[in-house]
Short mmCIF file of C-alpha atoms and ligand atoms in Angstrom, two decimals:
data_model
loop_
_atom_site.label_atom_id
_atom_site.label_comp_id
_atom_site.label_asym_id
_atom_site.label_seq_id
_atom_site.Cartn_x
_atom_site.Cartn_y
_atom_site.Cartn_z
CA MET A 1 81.76 -148.85 157.56
CA THR A 2 82.13 -149.26 161.32
CA THR A 3 83.58 -145.77 161.78
CA TYR A 4 80.75 -144.35 159.76
CA LEU A 5 78.23 -146.01 162.06
CA LEU A 6 80.14 -144.81 165.10
CA GLN A 7 80.10 -141.21 164.00
CA ALA A 8 76.40 -141.39 163.36
CA LEU A 9 75.83 -142.89 166.80
CA GLY A 10 78.26 -140.50 168.45
CA CYS A 11 76.15 -137.64 167.15
CA LEU A 12 73.10 -138.98 168.90
CA ALA A 13 74.96 -138.29 172.14
CA CYS A 14 76.15 -134.82 171.13
CA THR A 15 73.20 -132.59 171.84
CA GLY A 16 73.37 -129.46 173.97
CA GLY A 17 76.47 -127.43 174.96
CA LEU A 18 79.93 -128.95 175.07
CA GLY A 19 81.53 -128.41 178.47
CA ILE A 20 84.70 -130.32 179.43
CA ASN A 21 82.73 -133.02 181.28
CA GLU A 22 80.33 -133.46 178.44
CA GLU A 23 83.28 -133.73 176.07
CA ALA A 24 84.76 -136.54 178.20
CA MET A 25 81.37 -138.24 178.50
CA ARG A 26 80.97 -138.16 174.74
CA PHE A 27 84.36 -139.73 174.30
CA HIS A 28 83.49 -142.57 176.71
CA TRP A 29 80.22 -143.12 174.93
CA ARG A 30 81.98 -143.39 171.62
CA VAL A 31 84.44 -145.96 172.93
CA PHE A 32 81.63 -147.94 174.52
CA LEU A 33 79.52 -147.93 171.38
CA ALA A 34 82.50 -148.83 169.22
CA CYS A 35 83.16 -151.89 171.36
CA ALA A 36 79.51 -152.92 171.33
CA TRP A 37 79.33 -152.67 167.56
CA LEU A 38 82.52 -154.57 167.04
CA LEU A 39 81.30 -157.37 169.26
CA LEU A 40 77.99 -157.60 167.43
CA LEU A 41 79.73 -157.67 164.06
CA LEU A 42 82.10 -160.41 165.16
CA VAL A 43 79.22 -162.55 166.41
CA LEU A 44 77.37 -162.12 163.13
CA ILE A 45 80.41 -162.92 161.01
CA ASP A 46 81.16 -166.00 163.09
CA ARG A 47 77.62 -167.30 162.65
CA HIS A 48 77.89 -167.05 158.89
CA VAL A 49 81.35 -168.43 158.48
CA SER A 50 81.69 -171.47 160.74
CA PRO A 51 80.73 -174.71 159.01
CA ARG A 52 78.05 -176.64 160.85
CA SER A 53 76.99 -179.49 158.68
CA ALA A 54 78.38 -182.21 156.49
CA ASN A 55 77.40 -180.16 153.45
CA ALA A 56 79.16 -177.09 154.69
CA GLU A 57 82.15 -179.30 155.30
CA SER A 58 82.29 -180.58 151.76
CA GLU A 59 81.75 -177.17 150.29
CA ALA A 60 84.25 -175.37 152.50
CA LYS A 61 86.95 -177.90 151.72
CA THR A 62 87.18 -178.10 147.99
CA PRO A 63 89.98 -180.36 146.89
CA GLY A 64 93.47 -178.92 146.94
CA ASN A 65 96.88 -180.61 146.80
CA GLN A 66 99.81 -181.84 148.86
CA SER A 67 98.87 -180.54 152.28
CA SER A 68 95.43 -182.04 151.73
CA VAL A 69 95.99 -185.36 153.51
CA ALA A 70 96.88 -183.63 156.76
CA ASP A 71 94.09 -181.05 156.36
CA TRP A 72 91.59 -183.75 155.69
CA GLY A 73 92.70 -185.55 158.84
CA VAL A 74 91.20 -182.65 160.77
CA VAL A 75 87.84 -183.02 159.01
CA VAL A 76 87.81 -186.76 159.63
CA LYS A 77 88.70 -186.22 163.28
CA ARG A 78 85.86 -183.76 163.71
CA ARG A 79 83.49 -186.32 162.22
CA SER A 80 84.73 -188.96 164.64
CA GLU A 81 84.22 -186.65 167.59
CA MET A 82 80.67 -185.86 166.56
CA PHE A 83 80.05 -189.56 166.07
CA SER A 84 81.49 -190.47 169.48
CA SER A 85 79.36 -187.92 171.26
CA GLY A 86 76.30 -189.22 169.39
CA CYS A 87 77.14 -192.71 170.60
CA LYS A 88 77.71 -191.57 174.17
CA ASN A 89 74.14 -190.38 174.22
CA LYS A 90 73.18 -193.93 173.46
CA GLU A 91 75.46 -195.17 176.25
CA HIS A 92 77.04 -198.13 174.55
CA GLN A 93 79.98 -196.71 172.72
CA GLY A 94 83.12 -198.79 172.35
CA ASP A 95 81.65 -201.68 174.29
CA THR A 96 82.77 -204.54 172.07
CA GLN A 97 81.61 -207.09 174.62
CA VAL A 98 78.08 -206.67 173.32
CA SER A 99 77.04 -209.32 170.89
CA LEU A 100 76.75 -208.10 167.32
CA SER A 101 73.85 -209.34 165.23
CA LYS A 102 74.33 -211.91 162.51
CA LEU A 103 73.53 -209.21 159.97
CA VAL A 104 76.41 -207.06 161.23
CA LEU A 105 78.89 -209.94 161.41
CA ASP A 106 77.95 -210.93 157.86
CA ASN A 107 78.50 -207.41 156.69
CA ILE A 108 82.00 -206.85 158.02
CA VAL A 109 84.79 -208.25 155.89
CA VAL A 110 88.24 -209.07 157.22
CA SER A 111 91.69 -208.60 155.76
CA ASP A 112 93.93 -210.59 158.12
CA GLN A 113 96.98 -209.78 156.09
CA HIS A 114 96.66 -206.05 156.66
CA HIS A 115 94.63 -206.08 159.88
CA ILE A 116 91.64 -204.29 158.42
CA LEU A 117 87.90 -204.59 159.03
CA PHE A 118 85.57 -202.99 156.50
CA CYS A 119 81.81 -202.77 156.96
CA GLU A 120 80.10 -203.00 153.60
CA THR A 121 77.52 -200.33 152.94
CA PRO A 122 75.80 -200.88 149.61
CA GLU A 123 75.31 -197.83 147.36
CA ALA A 124 78.53 -196.25 148.59
CA SER A 125 81.03 -197.95 146.24
CA ASP A 126 81.48 -200.94 148.57
CA THR A 127 82.31 -203.32 145.71
CA TYR A 128 85.21 -201.16 144.63
CA TRP A 129 86.61 -201.07 148.15
CA LYS A 130 86.51 -204.84 148.33
CA LYS A 131 88.39 -205.00 145.04
CA LEU A 132 91.05 -202.70 146.46
CA LEU A 133 91.43 -204.93 149.51
CA ILE A 134 91.77 -207.98 147.25
CA VAL A 135 94.51 -206.26 145.23
CA ALA A 136 96.24 -205.18 148.45
CA SER A 137 96.37 -208.84 149.45
CA GLY A 138 98.53 -209.50 146.41
CA ALA A 139 96.23 -212.04 144.76
CA PHE A 140 95.75 -209.84 141.71
CA SER A 141 97.89 -207.08 140.34
CA SER A 142 95.05 -204.75 139.45
CA VAL A 143 91.34 -204.23 140.05
CA LYS A 144 90.59 -205.01 136.40
CA ASP A 145 92.03 -208.52 136.71
CA ILE A 146 89.62 -209.65 139.43
CA PRO A 147 86.80 -211.82 138.04
CA GLU A 148 83.46 -210.23 138.90
CA ASN A 149 82.05 -213.37 140.53
CA LEU A 150 85.03 -213.63 142.87
CA VAL A 151 84.49 -210.17 144.39
CA HIS A 152 81.47 -211.29 146.38
CA ASP A 153 82.62 -214.83 147.05
CA HIS A 154 83.98 -214.46 150.56
CA LYS A 155 85.04 -218.08 150.83
CA LYS A 156 87.51 -217.58 148.01
CA ASN A 157 88.41 -213.90 147.74
CA GLY A 158 90.65 -213.80 150.78
CA LEU A 159 88.28 -211.49 152.67
CA PRO A 160 86.26 -213.72 155.01
CA ARG A 161 83.19 -212.34 156.69
CA LEU A 162 83.49 -211.76 160.41
CA SER A 163 80.61 -214.20 160.88
CA SER A 164 82.77 -217.06 159.60
CA LEU A 165 85.11 -216.77 162.60
CA ALA A 166 84.87 -218.04 166.17
CA PRO A 167 83.76 -215.61 168.92
CA LEU A 168 87.25 -215.14 170.36
CA GLU A 169 88.74 -214.53 166.93
CA ILE A 170 86.01 -211.97 166.27
CA MET A 171 86.71 -210.18 169.54
CA HIS A 172 90.43 -210.08 168.87
CA ARG A 173 89.94 -208.48 165.47
CA LEU A 174 87.38 -205.98 166.70
CA ASN A 175 89.78 -204.87 169.40
CA THR A 176 92.96 -204.64 167.37
CA TYR A 177 92.28 -204.12 163.65
CA PHE A 178 91.79 -200.86 161.76
CA LYS A 179 88.05 -200.46 161.15
CA PHE A 180 86.42 -198.28 158.55
CA ILE A 181 83.05 -197.60 156.98
CA ILE A 182 81.86 -195.40 154.10
CA VAL A 183 78.51 -193.65 154.47
CA ARG A 184 76.45 -191.18 152.47
CA ASP A 185 73.37 -189.04 152.97
CA PRO A 186 70.70 -191.58 154.05
CA PHE A 187 67.93 -190.31 151.75
CA GLU A 188 70.19 -189.94 148.75
CA ARG A 189 71.34 -193.47 149.41
CA LEU A 190 67.74 -194.72 149.25
CA ILE A 191 67.23 -192.92 145.93
CA SER A 192 70.35 -194.57 144.60
CA THR A 193 69.08 -197.97 145.78
CA PHE A 194 65.72 -197.34 144.16
CA GLU A 195 67.35 -196.44 140.85
CA ASP A 196 69.80 -199.34 140.90
CA LYS A 197 67.51 -202.08 142.04
CA PHE A 198 64.06 -201.11 140.80
CA LEU A 199 64.26 -198.47 138.09
CA PHE A 200 67.26 -199.65 136.07
CA ASN A 201 67.20 -203.20 137.37
CA LYS A 202 69.94 -205.49 136.03
CA PRO A 203 68.78 -208.76 134.40
CA SER A 204 71.22 -210.57 136.69
CA GLU A 205 69.14 -209.49 139.70
CA PRO A 206 65.56 -210.36 138.68
CA TRP A 207 64.28 -210.73 142.26
CA TYR A 208 64.11 -206.98 142.87
CA LYS A 209 61.87 -206.39 139.89
CA HIS A 210 59.76 -209.47 140.51
CA THR A 211 59.50 -210.80 144.05
CA ILE A 212 60.23 -207.63 146.01
CA SER A 213 58.50 -205.02 143.83
CA HIS A 214 55.52 -207.32 143.54
CA ALA A 215 55.17 -207.75 147.30
CA ILE A 216 55.46 -204.00 148.00
CA ILE A 217 52.99 -203.04 145.28
CA HIS A 218 50.58 -205.70 146.48
CA LYS A 219 50.68 -204.21 149.97
CA TYR A 220 50.52 -200.49 149.22
CA ARG A 221 48.96 -199.85 145.84
CA THR A 222 45.23 -199.28 146.04
CA GLY A 223 42.58 -200.15 143.48
CA PHE A 224 43.67 -202.86 141.09
CA PRO A 225 47.40 -202.92 141.75
CA PHE A 226 48.40 -204.99 138.76
CA LEU A 227 46.00 -203.57 136.19
CA ASP A 228 48.86 -202.06 134.21
CA ASP A 229 52.52 -202.96 134.40
CA THR A 230 53.75 -199.81 136.15
CA GLY A 231 56.74 -200.92 138.19
CA LEU A 232 57.36 -199.99 141.80
CA VAL A 233 57.19 -196.22 142.32
CA PHE A 234 59.35 -194.33 144.83
CA ASP A 235 56.39 -193.36 146.95
CA GLU A 236 55.50 -197.05 147.51
CA PHE A 237 59.10 -197.87 148.33
CA VAL A 238 59.12 -195.12 150.96
CA ARG A 239 55.87 -196.37 152.47
CA TYR A 240 57.33 -199.83 152.88
CA LEU A 241 60.55 -198.50 154.44
CA GLY A 242 58.74 -196.39 157.00
CA ASP A 243 56.05 -198.90 157.90
CA VAL A 244 56.97 -199.99 161.40
CA GLU A 245 54.12 -202.47 161.74
CA GLN A 246 54.24 -204.36 158.47
CA ARG A 247 57.87 -204.10 157.52
CA SER A 248 59.47 -206.81 159.65
CA HIS A 249 57.35 -209.53 158.11
CA MET A 250 58.22 -208.32 154.61
CA ASP A 251 61.91 -207.97 155.46
CA TRP A 252 61.95 -211.57 156.61
CA GLN A 253 60.50 -212.57 153.26
CA PHE A 254 63.08 -210.48 151.34
CA GLY A 255 66.03 -212.06 153.13
CA GLU A 256 69.55 -210.76 152.57
CA HIS A 257 68.43 -208.27 149.92
CA ILE A 258 67.36 -205.85 152.64
CA ILE A 259 71.02 -204.87 153.10
CA HIS A 260 70.46 -202.39 150.29
CA TRP A 261 68.11 -200.31 152.41
CA ALA A 262 68.75 -201.36 156.02
CA THR A 263 70.05 -198.43 158.09
CA TYR A 264 73.78 -198.07 158.75
CA VAL A 265 73.03 -198.68 162.40
CA GLU A 266 71.40 -202.01 161.55
CA LEU A 267 74.10 -203.00 159.07
CA CYS A 268 77.28 -201.95 160.83
CA ALA A 269 76.42 -201.31 164.52
CA PRO A 270 78.68 -198.25 164.43
CA CYS A 271 78.52 -197.44 168.13
CA ASP A 272 79.31 -200.99 169.19
CA VAL A 273 82.10 -201.49 166.71
CA GLY A 274 83.61 -198.00 167.03
CA TYR A 275 85.03 -197.43 163.54
CA ASP A 276 88.41 -195.71 163.37
CA VAL A 277 87.53 -193.80 160.23
CA ILE A 278 84.16 -192.84 158.79
CA GLY A 279 84.44 -191.98 155.12
CA HIS A 280 81.82 -189.89 153.34
CA HIS A 281 80.77 -190.81 149.83
CA GLU A 282 80.13 -187.13 149.08
CA THR A 283 83.81 -186.30 149.54
CA LEU A 284 85.26 -189.56 148.33
CA GLU A 285 88.00 -187.85 146.35
CA ARG A 286 89.47 -186.75 149.70
CA ASP A 287 88.36 -189.61 151.93
CA ALA A 288 89.69 -192.45 149.79
CA THR A 289 93.33 -191.36 150.02
CA HIS A 290 92.98 -190.70 153.72
CA ILE A 291 91.50 -194.14 154.43
CA LEU A 292 94.06 -196.06 152.38
CA SER A 293 96.86 -194.23 154.12
CA ARG A 294 95.39 -194.76 157.62
CA ALA A 295 94.78 -198.44 156.80
CA GLY A 296 98.46 -198.77 155.92
CA ILE A 297 97.90 -199.88 152.33
CA GLY A 298 98.35 -196.53 150.62
CA HIS A 299 101.60 -197.74 149.07
CA LEU A 300 99.93 -200.87 147.63
CA VAL A 301 96.74 -199.55 146.06
CA SER A 302 95.21 -196.23 145.17
CA TYR A 303 91.68 -195.12 144.53
CA PRO A 304 91.14 -194.09 140.90
CA PHE A 305 90.76 -190.42 140.14
CA VAL A 306 87.39 -189.08 141.24
CA PRO A 307 86.49 -185.71 139.72
CA ALA A 308 86.06 -183.22 142.57
CA GLY A 309 82.49 -182.83 143.73
CA ILE A 310 81.04 -185.48 141.43
CA MET A 311 79.58 -187.38 144.39
CA ARG A 312 78.28 -184.25 146.09
CA TYR A 313 74.80 -184.19 147.57
CA ASN A 314 72.20 -183.19 144.96
CA LYS A 315 69.33 -181.42 146.67
CA THR A 316 67.40 -180.92 143.43
CA LYS A 317 67.34 -184.62 142.86
CA VAL A 318 66.24 -185.40 146.42
CA GLU A 319 63.47 -182.81 146.18
CA ARG A 320 62.32 -184.20 142.87
CA TYR A 321 62.10 -187.75 144.17
CA PHE A 322 60.27 -186.80 147.33
CA SER A 323 57.87 -184.38 145.67
CA GLY A 324 55.32 -187.17 145.18
CA VAL A 325 55.58 -188.57 148.70
CA SER A 326 53.21 -187.51 151.48
CA LYS A 327 54.59 -185.61 154.49
CA ARG A 328 53.36 -188.37 156.76
CA ASP A 329 55.40 -190.98 154.91
CA ILE A 330 58.48 -188.76 154.71
CA ARG A 331 58.32 -188.22 158.47
CA ARG A 332 57.97 -191.95 159.10
CA LEU A 333 60.91 -192.59 156.84
CA TYR A 334 62.99 -189.95 158.61
CA GLU A 335 62.14 -191.49 161.96
CA ARG A 336 63.65 -194.73 160.83
CA TYR A 337 66.85 -193.20 159.39
CA GLN A 338 67.20 -190.41 161.95
CA GLU A 339 70.07 -192.06 163.76
CA ASP A 340 72.05 -192.44 160.55
CA PHE A 341 71.60 -188.72 159.89
CA HIS A 342 72.70 -187.73 163.40
CA LEU A 343 75.60 -190.09 163.99
CA PHE A 344 77.28 -189.34 160.69
CA GLY A 345 76.71 -185.61 160.68
CA TYR A 346 74.17 -185.31 157.86
CA PRO A 347 71.82 -182.37 158.31
CA THR A 348 68.15 -183.10 158.94
CA PRO A 349 66.31 -182.60 155.61
CA ASP A 350 63.97 -179.94 156.98
CA PHE A 351 63.01 -178.90 153.46
CA LEU A 352 61.22 -182.25 153.12
CA LEU A 353 59.81 -182.60 156.61
CA ASN A 354 58.09 -179.24 157.10
C1 NAG B 1 97.52 -178.03 142.79
O1 NAG B 1 98.59 -178.48 142.00
C2 NAG B 1 98.57 -178.02 140.68
C3 NAG B 1 99.72 -178.65 139.91
O2 NAG B 1 100.55 -179.40 140.73
C4 NAG B 1 98.66 -176.49 140.69
O3 NAG B 1 98.60 -176.00 139.38
C5 NAG B 1 97.51 -175.94 141.49
O4 NAG B 1 97.60 -174.53 141.59
C6 NAG B 1 97.48 -176.53 142.88
N1 NAG B 1 96.26 -176.10 143.57
C7 NAG B 1 96.25 -175.76 144.86
C8 NAG B 1 94.93 -175.38 145.42
O5 NAG B 1 97.23 -175.76 145.55
C1 NAG B 2 71.14 -183.09 140.17
O1 NAG B 2 70.04 -183.88 139.78
C2 NAG B 2 69.29 -183.35 138.73
C3 NAG B 2 68.05 -184.19 138.59
O2 NAG B 2 68.30 -185.54 138.57
C4 NAG B 2 70.15 -183.32 137.47
O3 NAG B 2 69.43 -182.81 136.38
C5 NAG B 2 71.38 -182.46 137.77
O4 NAG B 2 72.26 -182.51 136.67
C6 NAG B 2 72.10 -182.94 139.01
N1 NAG B 2 73.11 -181.96 139.37
C7 NAG B 2 74.39 -182.29 139.56
C8 NAG B 2 75.29 -181.19 139.96
O5 NAG B 2 74.79 -183.42 139.42
#
């Protein structure tokens, strides 16, 4: 195709008689134009091919085989670099002298046996990861054998919370242990929370349906809020999450349950803690193996088979959920979760904001 273009362009230069000088000139012109075209083409191809977002990353790297652990190391490294530069902009990266909030210390669990710190992020298979760490400790031979009520009992499950330790012990672990976190697209995470806690609420967790839904509806639903028994709708949930002025009072009332929608920055203080590996829920089938191997427990436990792409970001679903939410509220919501998007490499959801 290029040669075709060149000949066409060359002909533009070939008017008039053809003396020796003109012949030479024409030749130079052709070479010059050829180079120019080639350059332009290369720039265009590069723009289309190079992956720029977390989505591109997960699509470009569909699961393969053996060489995958090493290949995936490159992806994880790129994520870490992006994360570090995001933290540098905030000017407090890697400074573990800063005091972490009680919320963060409560959220990080410790495996002293294997020198691992894991920050729990609800709605990104955190319970399963805790089960794996319990099995790795040798207390149970498989995930199935662990009684459900033990998984979250940090006084008994062998995975104390960082908050249960003394300041010097905390510092020592932060500075020497392997630290990891699993994140997912912030808006998709909120949809998952909404479905789990409010839409398909489990009878064992009645407070979401009653206390919390009730308080949010009371605040944001106009008219006669409790005229019918319509439960909390997504649009009201979003209003609460993005309401800078009213939210803190409500959060205080909701207590520890807010961990299901608090930002990753609030829950895990990523820049202060400086996690060694950031796993993405969307590519769990690749990340899980990588994390277990980096944590040094790959020979003790393995993540169960995850069908490739099953966790992938579902834009249709996100669009559907947000279709009933006003632009103003979506923008407020984005403002709150913006840092989570940027630090972990999730593309800004422009299709919702504009
Ligand atoms: C992965 O391994 C399977 C069987 O071991 C093989 O059939 C398949 O072609 C491999 N795929 C890639 C992408 O290497
Ligand atoms: C995405 O979500 C929509 C709506 O919830 C659903 O119908 C569809 O099956 C999902 N797509 C994938 C690939 O999971």
